[in-house]
Coordinates of C-alpha atoms and ligand atoms in Angstrom, one line a residue:
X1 CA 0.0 0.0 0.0
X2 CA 1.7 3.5 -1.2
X3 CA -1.7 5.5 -0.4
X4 CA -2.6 6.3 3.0
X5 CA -6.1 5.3 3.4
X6 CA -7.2 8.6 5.1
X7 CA -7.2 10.5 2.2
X8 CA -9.2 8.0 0.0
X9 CA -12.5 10.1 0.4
X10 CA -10.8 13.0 -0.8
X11 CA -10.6 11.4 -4.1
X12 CA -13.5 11.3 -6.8
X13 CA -14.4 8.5 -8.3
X14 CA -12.3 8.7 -11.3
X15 CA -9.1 9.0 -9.1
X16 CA -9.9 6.2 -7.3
X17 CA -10.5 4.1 -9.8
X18 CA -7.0 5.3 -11.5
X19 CA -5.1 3.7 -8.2
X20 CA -7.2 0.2 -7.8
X21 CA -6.4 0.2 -11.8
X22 CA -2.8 1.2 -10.9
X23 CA -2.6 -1.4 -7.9
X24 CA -1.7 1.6 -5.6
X25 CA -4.3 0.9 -3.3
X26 CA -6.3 -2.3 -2.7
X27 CA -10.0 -2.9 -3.3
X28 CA -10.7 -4.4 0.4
X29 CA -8.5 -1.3 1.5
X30 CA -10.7 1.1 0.0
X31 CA -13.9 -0.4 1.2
X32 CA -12.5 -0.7 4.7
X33 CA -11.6 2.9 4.9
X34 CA -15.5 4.2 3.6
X35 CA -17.1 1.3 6.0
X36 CA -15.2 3.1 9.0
X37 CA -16.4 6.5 7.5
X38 CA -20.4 5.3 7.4
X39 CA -19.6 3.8 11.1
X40 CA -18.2 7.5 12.1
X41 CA -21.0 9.1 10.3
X42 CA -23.8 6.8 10.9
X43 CA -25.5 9.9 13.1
X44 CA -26.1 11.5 9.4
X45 CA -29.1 8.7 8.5
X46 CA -27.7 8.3 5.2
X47 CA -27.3 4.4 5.6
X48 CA -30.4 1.6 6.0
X49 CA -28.2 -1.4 6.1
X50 CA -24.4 -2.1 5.9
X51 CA -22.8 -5.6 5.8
X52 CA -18.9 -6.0 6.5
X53 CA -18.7 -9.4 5.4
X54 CA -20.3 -9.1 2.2
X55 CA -18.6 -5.7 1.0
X56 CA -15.1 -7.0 2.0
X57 CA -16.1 -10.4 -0.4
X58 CA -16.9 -8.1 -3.3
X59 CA -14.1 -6.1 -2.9
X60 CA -11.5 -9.2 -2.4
X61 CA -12.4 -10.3 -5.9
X62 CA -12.4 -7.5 -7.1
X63 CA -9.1 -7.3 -6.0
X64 CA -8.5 -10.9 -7.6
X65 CA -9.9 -9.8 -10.7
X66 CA -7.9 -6.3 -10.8
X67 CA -4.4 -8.4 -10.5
X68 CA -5.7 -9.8 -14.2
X69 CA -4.8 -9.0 -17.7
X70 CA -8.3 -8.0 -18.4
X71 CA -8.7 -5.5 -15.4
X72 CA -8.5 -2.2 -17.6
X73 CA -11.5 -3.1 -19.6
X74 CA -13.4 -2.9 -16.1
X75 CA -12.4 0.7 -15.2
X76 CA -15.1 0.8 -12.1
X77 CA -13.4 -2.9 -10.5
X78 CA -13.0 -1.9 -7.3
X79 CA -14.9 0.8 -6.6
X80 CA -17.0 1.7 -4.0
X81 CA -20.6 2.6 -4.0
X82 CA -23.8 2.2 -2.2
X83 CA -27.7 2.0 -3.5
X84 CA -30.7 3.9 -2.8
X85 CA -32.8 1.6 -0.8
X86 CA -35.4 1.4 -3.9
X87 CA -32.8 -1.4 -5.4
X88 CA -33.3 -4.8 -4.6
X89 CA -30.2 -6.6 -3.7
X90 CA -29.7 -10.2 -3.0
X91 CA -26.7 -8.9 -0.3
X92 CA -28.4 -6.9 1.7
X93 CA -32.1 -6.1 3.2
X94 CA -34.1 -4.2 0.7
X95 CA -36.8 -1.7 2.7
X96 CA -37.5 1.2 -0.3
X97 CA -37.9 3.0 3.3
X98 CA -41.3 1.4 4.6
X99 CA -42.0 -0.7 7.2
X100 CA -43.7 -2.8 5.0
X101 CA -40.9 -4.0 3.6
X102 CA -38.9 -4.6 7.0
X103 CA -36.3 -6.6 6.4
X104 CA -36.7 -8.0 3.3
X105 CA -34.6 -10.2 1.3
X106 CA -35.1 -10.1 -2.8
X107 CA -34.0 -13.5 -4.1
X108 CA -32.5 -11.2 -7.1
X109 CA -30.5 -8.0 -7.8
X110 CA -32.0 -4.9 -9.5
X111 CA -30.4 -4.8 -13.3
X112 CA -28.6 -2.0 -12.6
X113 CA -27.1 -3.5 -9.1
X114 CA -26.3 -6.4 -11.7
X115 CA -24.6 -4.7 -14.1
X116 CA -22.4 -2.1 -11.3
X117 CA -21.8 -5.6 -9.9
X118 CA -20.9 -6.8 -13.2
X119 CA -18.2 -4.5 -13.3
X120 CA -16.5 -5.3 -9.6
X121 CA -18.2 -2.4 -8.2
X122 CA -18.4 -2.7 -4.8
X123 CA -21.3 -2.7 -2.7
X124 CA -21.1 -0.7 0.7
X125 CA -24.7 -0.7 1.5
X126 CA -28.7 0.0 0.9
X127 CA -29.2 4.5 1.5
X128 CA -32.7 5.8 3.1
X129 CA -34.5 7.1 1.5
X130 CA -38.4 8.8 1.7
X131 CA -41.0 5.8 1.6
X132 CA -41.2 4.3 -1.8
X133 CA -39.7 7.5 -3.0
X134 CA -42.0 9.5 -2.5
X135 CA -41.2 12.8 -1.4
X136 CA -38.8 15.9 -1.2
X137 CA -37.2 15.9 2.4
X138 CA -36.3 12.4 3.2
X139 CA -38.8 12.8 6.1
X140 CA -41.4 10.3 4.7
X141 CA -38.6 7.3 5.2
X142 CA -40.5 5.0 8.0
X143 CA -36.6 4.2 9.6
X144 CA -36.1 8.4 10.3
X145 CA -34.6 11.3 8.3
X146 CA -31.7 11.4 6.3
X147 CA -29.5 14.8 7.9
X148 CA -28.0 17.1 5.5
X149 CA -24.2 17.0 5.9
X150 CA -24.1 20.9 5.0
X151 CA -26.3 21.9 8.2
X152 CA -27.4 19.0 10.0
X153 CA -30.6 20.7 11.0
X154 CA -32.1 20.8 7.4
X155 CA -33.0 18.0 5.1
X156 CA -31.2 16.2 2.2
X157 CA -34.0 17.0 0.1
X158 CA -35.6 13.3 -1.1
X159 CA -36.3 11.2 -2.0
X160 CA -32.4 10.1 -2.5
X161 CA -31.7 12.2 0.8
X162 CA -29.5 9.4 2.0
X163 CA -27.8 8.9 -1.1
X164 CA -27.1 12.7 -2.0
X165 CA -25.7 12.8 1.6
X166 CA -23.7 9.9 1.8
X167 CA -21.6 11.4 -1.4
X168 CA -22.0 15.1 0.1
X169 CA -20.0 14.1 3.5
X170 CA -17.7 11.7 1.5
X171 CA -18.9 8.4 3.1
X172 CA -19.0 7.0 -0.3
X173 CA -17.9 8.3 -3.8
X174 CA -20.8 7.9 -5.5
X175 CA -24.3 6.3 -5.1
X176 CA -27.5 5.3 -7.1
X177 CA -30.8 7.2 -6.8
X178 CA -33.9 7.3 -8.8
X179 CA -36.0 9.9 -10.2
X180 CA -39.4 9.9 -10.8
X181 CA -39.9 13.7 -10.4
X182 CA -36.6 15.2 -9.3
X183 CA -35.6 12.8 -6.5
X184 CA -31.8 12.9 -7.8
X185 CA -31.7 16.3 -9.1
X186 CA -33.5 18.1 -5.9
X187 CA -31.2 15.9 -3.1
X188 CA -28.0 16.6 -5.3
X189 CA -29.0 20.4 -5.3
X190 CA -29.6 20.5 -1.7
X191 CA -26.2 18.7 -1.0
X192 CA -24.3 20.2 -3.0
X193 CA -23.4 17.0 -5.2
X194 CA -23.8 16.3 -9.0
X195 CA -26.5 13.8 -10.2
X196 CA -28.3 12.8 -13.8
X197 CA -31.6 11.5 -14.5
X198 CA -31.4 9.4 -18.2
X199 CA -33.8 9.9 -20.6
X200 CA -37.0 7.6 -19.4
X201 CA -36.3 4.1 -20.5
X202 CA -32.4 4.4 -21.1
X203 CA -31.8 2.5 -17.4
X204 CA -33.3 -0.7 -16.7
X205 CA -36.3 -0.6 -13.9
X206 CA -36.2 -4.2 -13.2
X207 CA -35.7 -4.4 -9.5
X208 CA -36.6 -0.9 -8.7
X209 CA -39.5 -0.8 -6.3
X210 CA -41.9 0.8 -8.1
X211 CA -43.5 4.1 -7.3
X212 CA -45.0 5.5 -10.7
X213 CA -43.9 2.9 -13.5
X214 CA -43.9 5.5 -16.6
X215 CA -42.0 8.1 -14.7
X216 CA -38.9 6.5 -12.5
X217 CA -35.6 6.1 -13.8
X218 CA -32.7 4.9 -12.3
X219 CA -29.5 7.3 -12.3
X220 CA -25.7 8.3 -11.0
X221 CA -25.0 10.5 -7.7
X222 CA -21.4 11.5 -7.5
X223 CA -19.2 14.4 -7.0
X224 CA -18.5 14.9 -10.4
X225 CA -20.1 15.0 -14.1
X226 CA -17.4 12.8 -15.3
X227 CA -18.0 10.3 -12.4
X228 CA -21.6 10.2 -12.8
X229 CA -20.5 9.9 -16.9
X230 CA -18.5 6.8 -15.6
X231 CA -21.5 4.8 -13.7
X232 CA -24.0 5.9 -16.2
X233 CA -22.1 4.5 -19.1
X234 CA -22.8 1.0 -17.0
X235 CA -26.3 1.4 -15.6
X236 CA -28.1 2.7 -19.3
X237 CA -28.5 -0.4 -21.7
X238 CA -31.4 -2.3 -23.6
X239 CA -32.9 -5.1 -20.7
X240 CA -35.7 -6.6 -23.6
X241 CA -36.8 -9.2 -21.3
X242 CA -37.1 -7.8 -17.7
X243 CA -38.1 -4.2 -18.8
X244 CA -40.4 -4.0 -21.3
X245 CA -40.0 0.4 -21.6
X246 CA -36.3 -0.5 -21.4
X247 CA -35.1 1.4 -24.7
X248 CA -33.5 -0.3 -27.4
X249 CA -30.8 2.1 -27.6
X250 CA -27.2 0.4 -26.8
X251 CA -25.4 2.0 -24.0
X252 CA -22.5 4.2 -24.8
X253 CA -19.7 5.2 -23.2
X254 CA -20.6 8.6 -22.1
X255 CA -16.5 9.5 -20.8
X256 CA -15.8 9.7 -24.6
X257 CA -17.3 13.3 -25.4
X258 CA -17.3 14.7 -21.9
X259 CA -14.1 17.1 -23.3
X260 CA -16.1 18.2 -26.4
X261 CA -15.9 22.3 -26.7
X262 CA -19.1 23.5 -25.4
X263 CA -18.8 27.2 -27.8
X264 CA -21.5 27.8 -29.7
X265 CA -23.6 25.7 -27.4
X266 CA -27.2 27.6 -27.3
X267 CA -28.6 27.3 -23.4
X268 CA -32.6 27.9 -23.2
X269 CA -33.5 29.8 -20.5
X270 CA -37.2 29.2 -19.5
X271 CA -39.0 32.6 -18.6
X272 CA -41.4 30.6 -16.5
X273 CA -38.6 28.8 -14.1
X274 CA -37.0 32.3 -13.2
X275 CA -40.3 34.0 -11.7
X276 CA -41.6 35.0 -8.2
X277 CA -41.5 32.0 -7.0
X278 CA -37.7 31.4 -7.2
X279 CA -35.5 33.0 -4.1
X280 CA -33.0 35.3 -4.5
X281 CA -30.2 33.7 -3.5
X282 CA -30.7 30.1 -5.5
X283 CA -31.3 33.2 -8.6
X284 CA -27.8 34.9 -8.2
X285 CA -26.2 31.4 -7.9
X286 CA -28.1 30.6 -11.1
X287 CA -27.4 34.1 -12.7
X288 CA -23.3 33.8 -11.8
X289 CA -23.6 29.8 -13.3
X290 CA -24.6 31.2 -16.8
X291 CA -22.3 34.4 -16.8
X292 CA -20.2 31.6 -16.9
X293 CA -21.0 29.7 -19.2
X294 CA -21.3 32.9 -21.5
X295 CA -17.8 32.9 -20.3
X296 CA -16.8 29.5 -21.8
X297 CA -18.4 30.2 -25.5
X298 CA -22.2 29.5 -24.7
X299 CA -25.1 31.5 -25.7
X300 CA -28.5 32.2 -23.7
X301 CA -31.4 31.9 -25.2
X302 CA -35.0 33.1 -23.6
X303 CA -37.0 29.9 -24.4
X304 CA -40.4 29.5 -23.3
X305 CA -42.0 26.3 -21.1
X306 CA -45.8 27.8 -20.6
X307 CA -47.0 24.7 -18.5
X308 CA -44.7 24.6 -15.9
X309 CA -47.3 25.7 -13.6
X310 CA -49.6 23.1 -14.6
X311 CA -47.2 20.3 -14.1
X312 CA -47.3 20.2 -10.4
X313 CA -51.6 19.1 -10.6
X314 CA -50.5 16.8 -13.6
X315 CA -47.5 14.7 -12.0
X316 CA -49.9 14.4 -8.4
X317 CA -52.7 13.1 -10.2
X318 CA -50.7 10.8 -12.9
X319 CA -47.7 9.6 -9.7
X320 CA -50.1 8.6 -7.0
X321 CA -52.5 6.5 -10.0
X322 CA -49.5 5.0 -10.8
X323 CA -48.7 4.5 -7.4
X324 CA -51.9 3.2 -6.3
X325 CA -51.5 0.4 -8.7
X326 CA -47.9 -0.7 -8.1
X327 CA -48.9 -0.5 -4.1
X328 CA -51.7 -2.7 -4.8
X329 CA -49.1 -6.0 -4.6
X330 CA -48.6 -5.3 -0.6
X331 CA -51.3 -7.0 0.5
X332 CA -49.3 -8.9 3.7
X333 CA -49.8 -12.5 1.2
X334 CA -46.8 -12.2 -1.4
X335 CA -44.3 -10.6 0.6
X336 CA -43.8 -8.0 3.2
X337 CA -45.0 -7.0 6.3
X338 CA -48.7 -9.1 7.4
X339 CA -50.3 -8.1 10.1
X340 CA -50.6 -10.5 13.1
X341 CA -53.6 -10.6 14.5
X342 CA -57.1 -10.0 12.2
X343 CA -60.1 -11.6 11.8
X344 CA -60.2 -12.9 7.8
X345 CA -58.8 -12.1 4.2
X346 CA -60.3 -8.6 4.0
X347 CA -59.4 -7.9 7.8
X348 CA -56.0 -8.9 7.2
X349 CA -55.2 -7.1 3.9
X350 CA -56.9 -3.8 5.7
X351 CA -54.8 -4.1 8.7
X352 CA -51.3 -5.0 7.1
X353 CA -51.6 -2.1 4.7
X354 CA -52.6 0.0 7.3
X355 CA -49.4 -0.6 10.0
X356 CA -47.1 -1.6 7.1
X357 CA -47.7 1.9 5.0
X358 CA -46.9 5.7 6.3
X359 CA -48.9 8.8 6.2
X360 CA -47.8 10.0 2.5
X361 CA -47.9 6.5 1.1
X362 CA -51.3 6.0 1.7
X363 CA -52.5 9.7 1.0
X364 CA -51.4 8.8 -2.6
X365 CA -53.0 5.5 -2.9
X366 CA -56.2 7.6 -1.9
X367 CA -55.7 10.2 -4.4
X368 CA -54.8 7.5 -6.5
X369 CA -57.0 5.8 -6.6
X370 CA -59.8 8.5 -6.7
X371 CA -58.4 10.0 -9.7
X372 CA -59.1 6.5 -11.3
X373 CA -62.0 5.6 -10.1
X374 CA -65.5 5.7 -12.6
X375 CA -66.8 8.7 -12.9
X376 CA -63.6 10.6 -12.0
X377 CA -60.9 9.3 -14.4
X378 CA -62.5 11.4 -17.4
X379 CA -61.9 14.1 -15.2
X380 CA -58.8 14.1 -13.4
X381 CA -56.4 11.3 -15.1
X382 CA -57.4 11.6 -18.7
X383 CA -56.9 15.5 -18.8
X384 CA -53.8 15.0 -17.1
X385 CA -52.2 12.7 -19.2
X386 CA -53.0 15.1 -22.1
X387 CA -51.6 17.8 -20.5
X388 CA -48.5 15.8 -20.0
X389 CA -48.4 15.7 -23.7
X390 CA -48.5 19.4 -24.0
X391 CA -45.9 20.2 -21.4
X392 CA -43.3 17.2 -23.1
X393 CA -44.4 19.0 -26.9
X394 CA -43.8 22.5 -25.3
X395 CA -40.3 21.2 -24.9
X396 CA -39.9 20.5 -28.2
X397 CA -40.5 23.4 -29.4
X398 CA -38.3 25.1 -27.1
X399 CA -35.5 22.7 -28.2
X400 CA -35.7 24.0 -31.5
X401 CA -34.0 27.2 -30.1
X402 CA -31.6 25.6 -27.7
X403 CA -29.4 22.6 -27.3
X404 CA -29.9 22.3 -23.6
X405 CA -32.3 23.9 -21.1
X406 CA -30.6 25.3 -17.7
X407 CA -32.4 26.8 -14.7
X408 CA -32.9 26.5 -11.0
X409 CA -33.4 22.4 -9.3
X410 CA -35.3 23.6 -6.8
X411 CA -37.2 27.5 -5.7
X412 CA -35.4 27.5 -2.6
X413 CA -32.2 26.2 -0.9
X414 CA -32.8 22.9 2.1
X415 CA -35.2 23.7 4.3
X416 CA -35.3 22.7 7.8
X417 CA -36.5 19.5 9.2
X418 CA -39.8 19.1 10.4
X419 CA -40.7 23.1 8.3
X420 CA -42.5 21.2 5.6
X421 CA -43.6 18.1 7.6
X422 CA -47.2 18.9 8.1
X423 CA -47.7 20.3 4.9
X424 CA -47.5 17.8 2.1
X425 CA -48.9 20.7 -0.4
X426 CA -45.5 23.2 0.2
X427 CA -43.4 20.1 -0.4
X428 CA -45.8 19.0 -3.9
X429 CA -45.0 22.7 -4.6
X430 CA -41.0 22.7 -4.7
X431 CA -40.6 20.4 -6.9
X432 CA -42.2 22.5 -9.9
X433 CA -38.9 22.9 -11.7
X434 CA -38.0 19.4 -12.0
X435 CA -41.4 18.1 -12.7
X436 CA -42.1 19.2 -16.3
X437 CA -38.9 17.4 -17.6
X438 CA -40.1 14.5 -15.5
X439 CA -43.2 14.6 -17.4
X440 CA -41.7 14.6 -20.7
X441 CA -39.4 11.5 -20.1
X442 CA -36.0 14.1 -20.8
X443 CA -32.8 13.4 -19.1
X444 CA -31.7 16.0 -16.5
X445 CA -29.4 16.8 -13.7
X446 CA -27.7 18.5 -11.3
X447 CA -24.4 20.6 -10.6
X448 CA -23.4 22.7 -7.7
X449 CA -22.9 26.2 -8.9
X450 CA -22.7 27.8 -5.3
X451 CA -24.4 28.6 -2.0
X452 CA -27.2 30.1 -1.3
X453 CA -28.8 31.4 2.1
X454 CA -27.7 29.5 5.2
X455 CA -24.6 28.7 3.5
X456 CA -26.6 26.1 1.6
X457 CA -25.7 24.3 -1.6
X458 CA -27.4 25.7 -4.8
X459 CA -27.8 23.5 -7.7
X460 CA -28.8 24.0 -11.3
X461 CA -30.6 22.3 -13.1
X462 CA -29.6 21.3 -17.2
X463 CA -32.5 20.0 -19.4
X464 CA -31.4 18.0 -22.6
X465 CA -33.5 16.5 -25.3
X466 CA -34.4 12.7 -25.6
X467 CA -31.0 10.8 -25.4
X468 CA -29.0 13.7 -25.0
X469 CA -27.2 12.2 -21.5
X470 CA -23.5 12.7 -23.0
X471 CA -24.3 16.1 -24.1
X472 CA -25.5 17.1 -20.5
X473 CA -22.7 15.5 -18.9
X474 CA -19.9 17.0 -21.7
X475 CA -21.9 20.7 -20.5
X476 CA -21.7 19.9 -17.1
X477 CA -18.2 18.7 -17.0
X478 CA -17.1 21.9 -18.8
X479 CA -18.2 23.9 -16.0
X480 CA -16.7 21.4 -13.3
X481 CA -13.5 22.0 -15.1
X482 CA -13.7 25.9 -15.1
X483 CA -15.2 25.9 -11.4
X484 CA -14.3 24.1 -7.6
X485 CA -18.0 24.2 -6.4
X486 CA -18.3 20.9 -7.0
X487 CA -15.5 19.8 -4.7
X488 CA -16.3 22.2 -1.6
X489 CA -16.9 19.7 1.5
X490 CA -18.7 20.4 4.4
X491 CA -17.3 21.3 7.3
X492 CA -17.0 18.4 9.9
X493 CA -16.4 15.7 7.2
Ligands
LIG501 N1 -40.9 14.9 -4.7 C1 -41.6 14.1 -5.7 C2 -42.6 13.2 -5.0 O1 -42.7 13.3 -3.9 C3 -40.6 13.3 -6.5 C4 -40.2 12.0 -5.9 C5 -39.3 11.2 -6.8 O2 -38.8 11.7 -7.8 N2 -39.2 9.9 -6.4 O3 -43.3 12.5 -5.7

C-alpha cells in the first residue's frame, strides 16, 4: 500500500479508480476505509443497512480480478458505492424505506445493481431514502430522516436524501438514486453533489421498487459529471426481457465526449422557471452559473416552457394512479410486512396495509385511486395525461431554439426539518422545476454552482433532449473543469 487510506475520500471516483487500476491501493482497503467512515458518520441517516462481510467479499475479488490481464477493460473494479434503498439486492435487506418492507430479502439483484456488480463495483450498502420514494425531504422514510451533511438541522432534500448525503460528507464516492420527479436532481442540489436522471427508458427498472412505472428512472449521484458519466455508461442499456419500456438504444460510453468544446452551445433559459417564485439567492447562484458559461463560449437563449405551472396538478394526479396500482401488490400474502392478528382475508389485507404503509404512502393511494376511479378518471387522469403531452411537446418546441435547457433544481435552498412536515402541499410545490422534464421523459441533472442562504448548496438544473445524456454531462463537466463548487466539503467531514 503506497496510499494512505485517510485521504481515499478525498478522491473522486475517477481518481480512485486510477489507483485500484494502478494497484496503488487495494479494493478491500478502499472499502475498509468508507465502512469506517459510514460507522463514524452513521448519526447523518444516510445508511439503512451495511454488511462487513459481504462488501469486504466483493471487494476481495475484485481485487482478484484487478491483478488480471483484463482488469483495464473494467475501469469501475473496485470501486466503491452504495444503492438507494429502492434497489433490490440479493446482499443486503431491501426496505424502499417502509415498514412494510422490514427486512426484506429479494432473491435477485435490481439490473442496474447487476450490471455495477458486473463491473466489480463494490457494494457498501442499501441509502434511506423517503417511503417508496415519495417525497422531497427524506422525512417520509419509516426508519427516520436522512441529515443534510451541509447543516445537519435541514433536510437532504428526497427522495435520494441518504444517497445525496452519503456522497456530500464523503462516506461513499458515488451512489445510485432514482428519479421519478426530481428525486436525484433536488437531493444533489440540496447537498451540494452532481447527479443525472437518463432519458425515461435508457436504465433498466427491473428491481426498482416501483413508485409510478412511466416516470422512474434509475440514475448516477457523485461528485463529479465525469463520475456520474462513468457509472452511467454502465447502468443505461437495452434489458428486452425484464423491462419492457427498457429502450433499445445500446449504451455508450458517455467519458468519450465529456471534453467536447461547449462554444457555440445555445442554453434555453425558460421565462417561467426564473419568476416569483424562485428565491433570490438560488437566482444569483443561477445568474453567476450562466455568466459563466457565456464565459466559456455558450449563448442564452429566452426559451419559453408555458406549462410549468400546470405540471405540479399533472405529476400528483398521474404519480399517486401509478402509485396506487404498483402498491396494490402489498397485500401482507406475497411478501412483506402481514399483520398478526385479524379476523379474515379482507381484515387482514386492511390491517397489514394499514401498519405496514406511512402517512404520505397512503395519502397517494387515496388520491390515486380516486383520480381513477369511474366517474372521476374522465376528469382528473385523462386531462392529465394530455396535459403531459402538452408540457413534453412545449419542450420541443423550445429545443428547436436551444441545445440544452438550464435553470434552477429547486425555488429555494434545504429547508429545515420538520418546516414542511405537516404540509404535504409546500413540499408537492418545490418540486415544480424538476417536474415538467419529469413529465416529458428528458434526461436532467444536477451541478453545484454555489451557496445560497444559510450557506446552503445551490444546484442548477440542465434539461437535454431525448438521449441527450453525453451532451449534459460534456456541458456539465465543462463547467466542473472551469469551477471548484463541486469539490467544496462540508465542514466536519
Ligand atoms: N418529490 C416528488 C414526489 O414526492 C418526486 C419524488 C421522486 O422523484 N421519487 O413524488
Amino acid at each position: 500500500m503506497t496510499q494512505s487510506t485517510t485521504e481515499l475520500h478525498d478522491l473522486t471516483l475517477a481518481e480512485l479508480a486510477g489507483l485500484l487500476q494502478a494497484r496503488k491501493v487495494s479494493a478491500v482497503e478502499t472499502a475498509q476505509h468508507f465502512l469506517l467512515r459510514a460507522e463514524t458518520h452513521s448519526a447523518l441517516g444516510a445508511f439503512l443497512a451495511r454488511d462487513r462481510d459481504c462488501t469486504l467479499a466483493q471487494a476481495r475479488s475484485a481485487d482478484q480480478r484487478l491483478a488480471r490481464a483484463d482488469a483495464a477493460h473494467h475501469p469501475l473494479l473496485g470501486v466503491p458505492l452504495a444503492h438507494k434503498d429502492i434497489f433490490v439486492t440479493r446482499d443486503f435487506a431491501s426496505t424502499a424505506g417502509s415498514r412494510m418492507l422490514a427486512g426484506y430479502r429479494s432473491p435477485f439483484d435490481a439490473t442496474v445493481v447487476e450490471r455495477l456488480g458486473r463491473e466489480g463495483v463494490v457494494t457498501l450498502g442499501k441509502l434511506n431514502c423517503d417511503e417508496f420514494a415519495m417525497g422531497s425531504s427524506n422525512e417520509n422514510s419509516a426508519y427516520g430522516p436522512v441529515r443534510n451533511p451541509w447543516d445537519t438541522a435541514r433536510t437532504p432534500g428526497g427522495s435520494s436524501g441518504g444517497s445525496a448525503a452519503a456522497v456530500a460528507a464523503r462516506l461513499t464516492p458515488a451512489a445510485t438514486g432514482t428519479d421519478t420527479g426530481g428525486s436525484i436532481r433536488q437531493p444533489a442540489a440540496f447537498c451540494g453533489v452532481t447527479g443525472i436522471k437518463p432519458t425515461y427508458g435508457r436504465a433498466s427498472r427491473y428491481g426498482m421498487v416501483a413508485f409510478a412505472s412511466s416516470l422512474d428512472q434509475a440514475g448516477p449521484m457523485a461528485r463529479t459529471a465525469q463520475d456520474c458519466a462513468m457509472l452511467l455508461s454502465v447502468m443505461c442499456g437495452p434489458d428486452p426481457d425484464r423491462d419492457s419500456t427498457s429502450l433499445d438504444t445500446p449504451a455508450e460510453d458517455f467519458t468519450r465526449t465529456l471534453s467536447d468544446p461547449i462554444t457555440g452551445l445555445r442554453i434555453g433559459i425558460p421565462a417561467e422557471f426564473f419568476g416569483d417564485g424562485l428565491a433570490a439567492d438560488v437566482r444569483t447562484a443561477i445568474d453567476t452559473a450562466l455568466a459563466q458559461y457565456q464565459a466559456l463560449g455558450a449563448t442564452l437563449v429566452p426559451v419559453s416552457l408555458p406549462r410549468t405551472e400546470l405540471s405540479i396538478p399533472v405529476y400528483y394526479i398521474i404519480a399517486p394512479a401509478e402509485a396506487s396500482s404498483n402498491l396494490s401488490r402489498f397485500d401482507g400474502v406475497k411478501f412483506g410486512h402481514r399483520a398478526e392478528h385479524y379476523s379474515d382475508l379482507a381484515d387482514m389485507y386492511r390491517k397489514t396495509r394499514a401498519e405496514g404503509f406511512g402517512d404520505e404512502v397512503k395519502r397517494r393511494i387515496m388520491i390515486g385511486t380516486y383520480v381513477l376511479s369511474h366517474g372521476y378518471y374522465d376528469a382528473y387522469y385523462l386531462q392529465a395525461q394530455k396535459i403531459r403531452r402538452m408540457i413534453a411537446d412545449d419542450f420541443q418546441q423550445a429545443f428547436k431554439q436551444c441545445d440544452v435547457i438550464a435553470g434552477p433544481v429547486a425555488p429555494t435552498v434545504a429547508w429545515k426539518l420538520g418546516e414542511k412536515n405537516n404540509d404535504p402541499v409546500a413540499n408537492y410545490l418545490a418540486d415544480i422545476f424538476t417536474l415538467p422534464g419529469s413529465l416529458a421523459g428528458l434526461p436532467g441533472m444536477s451541478i453545484p454552482v454555489g451557496f445560497g442562504a444559510h450557506g446552503m448548496p445551490v444546484g442548477m438544473q440542465l434539461i437535454g433532449n431525448y438521449l441527450q445524456e453525453g451532451r449534459l454531462l460534456n456541458v456539465a463537466h465543462r463547467f466542473q473543469q472551469a469551477t471548484d463548487w463541486h469539490a467544496r466539503v462540508p465542514k466536519g467531514f
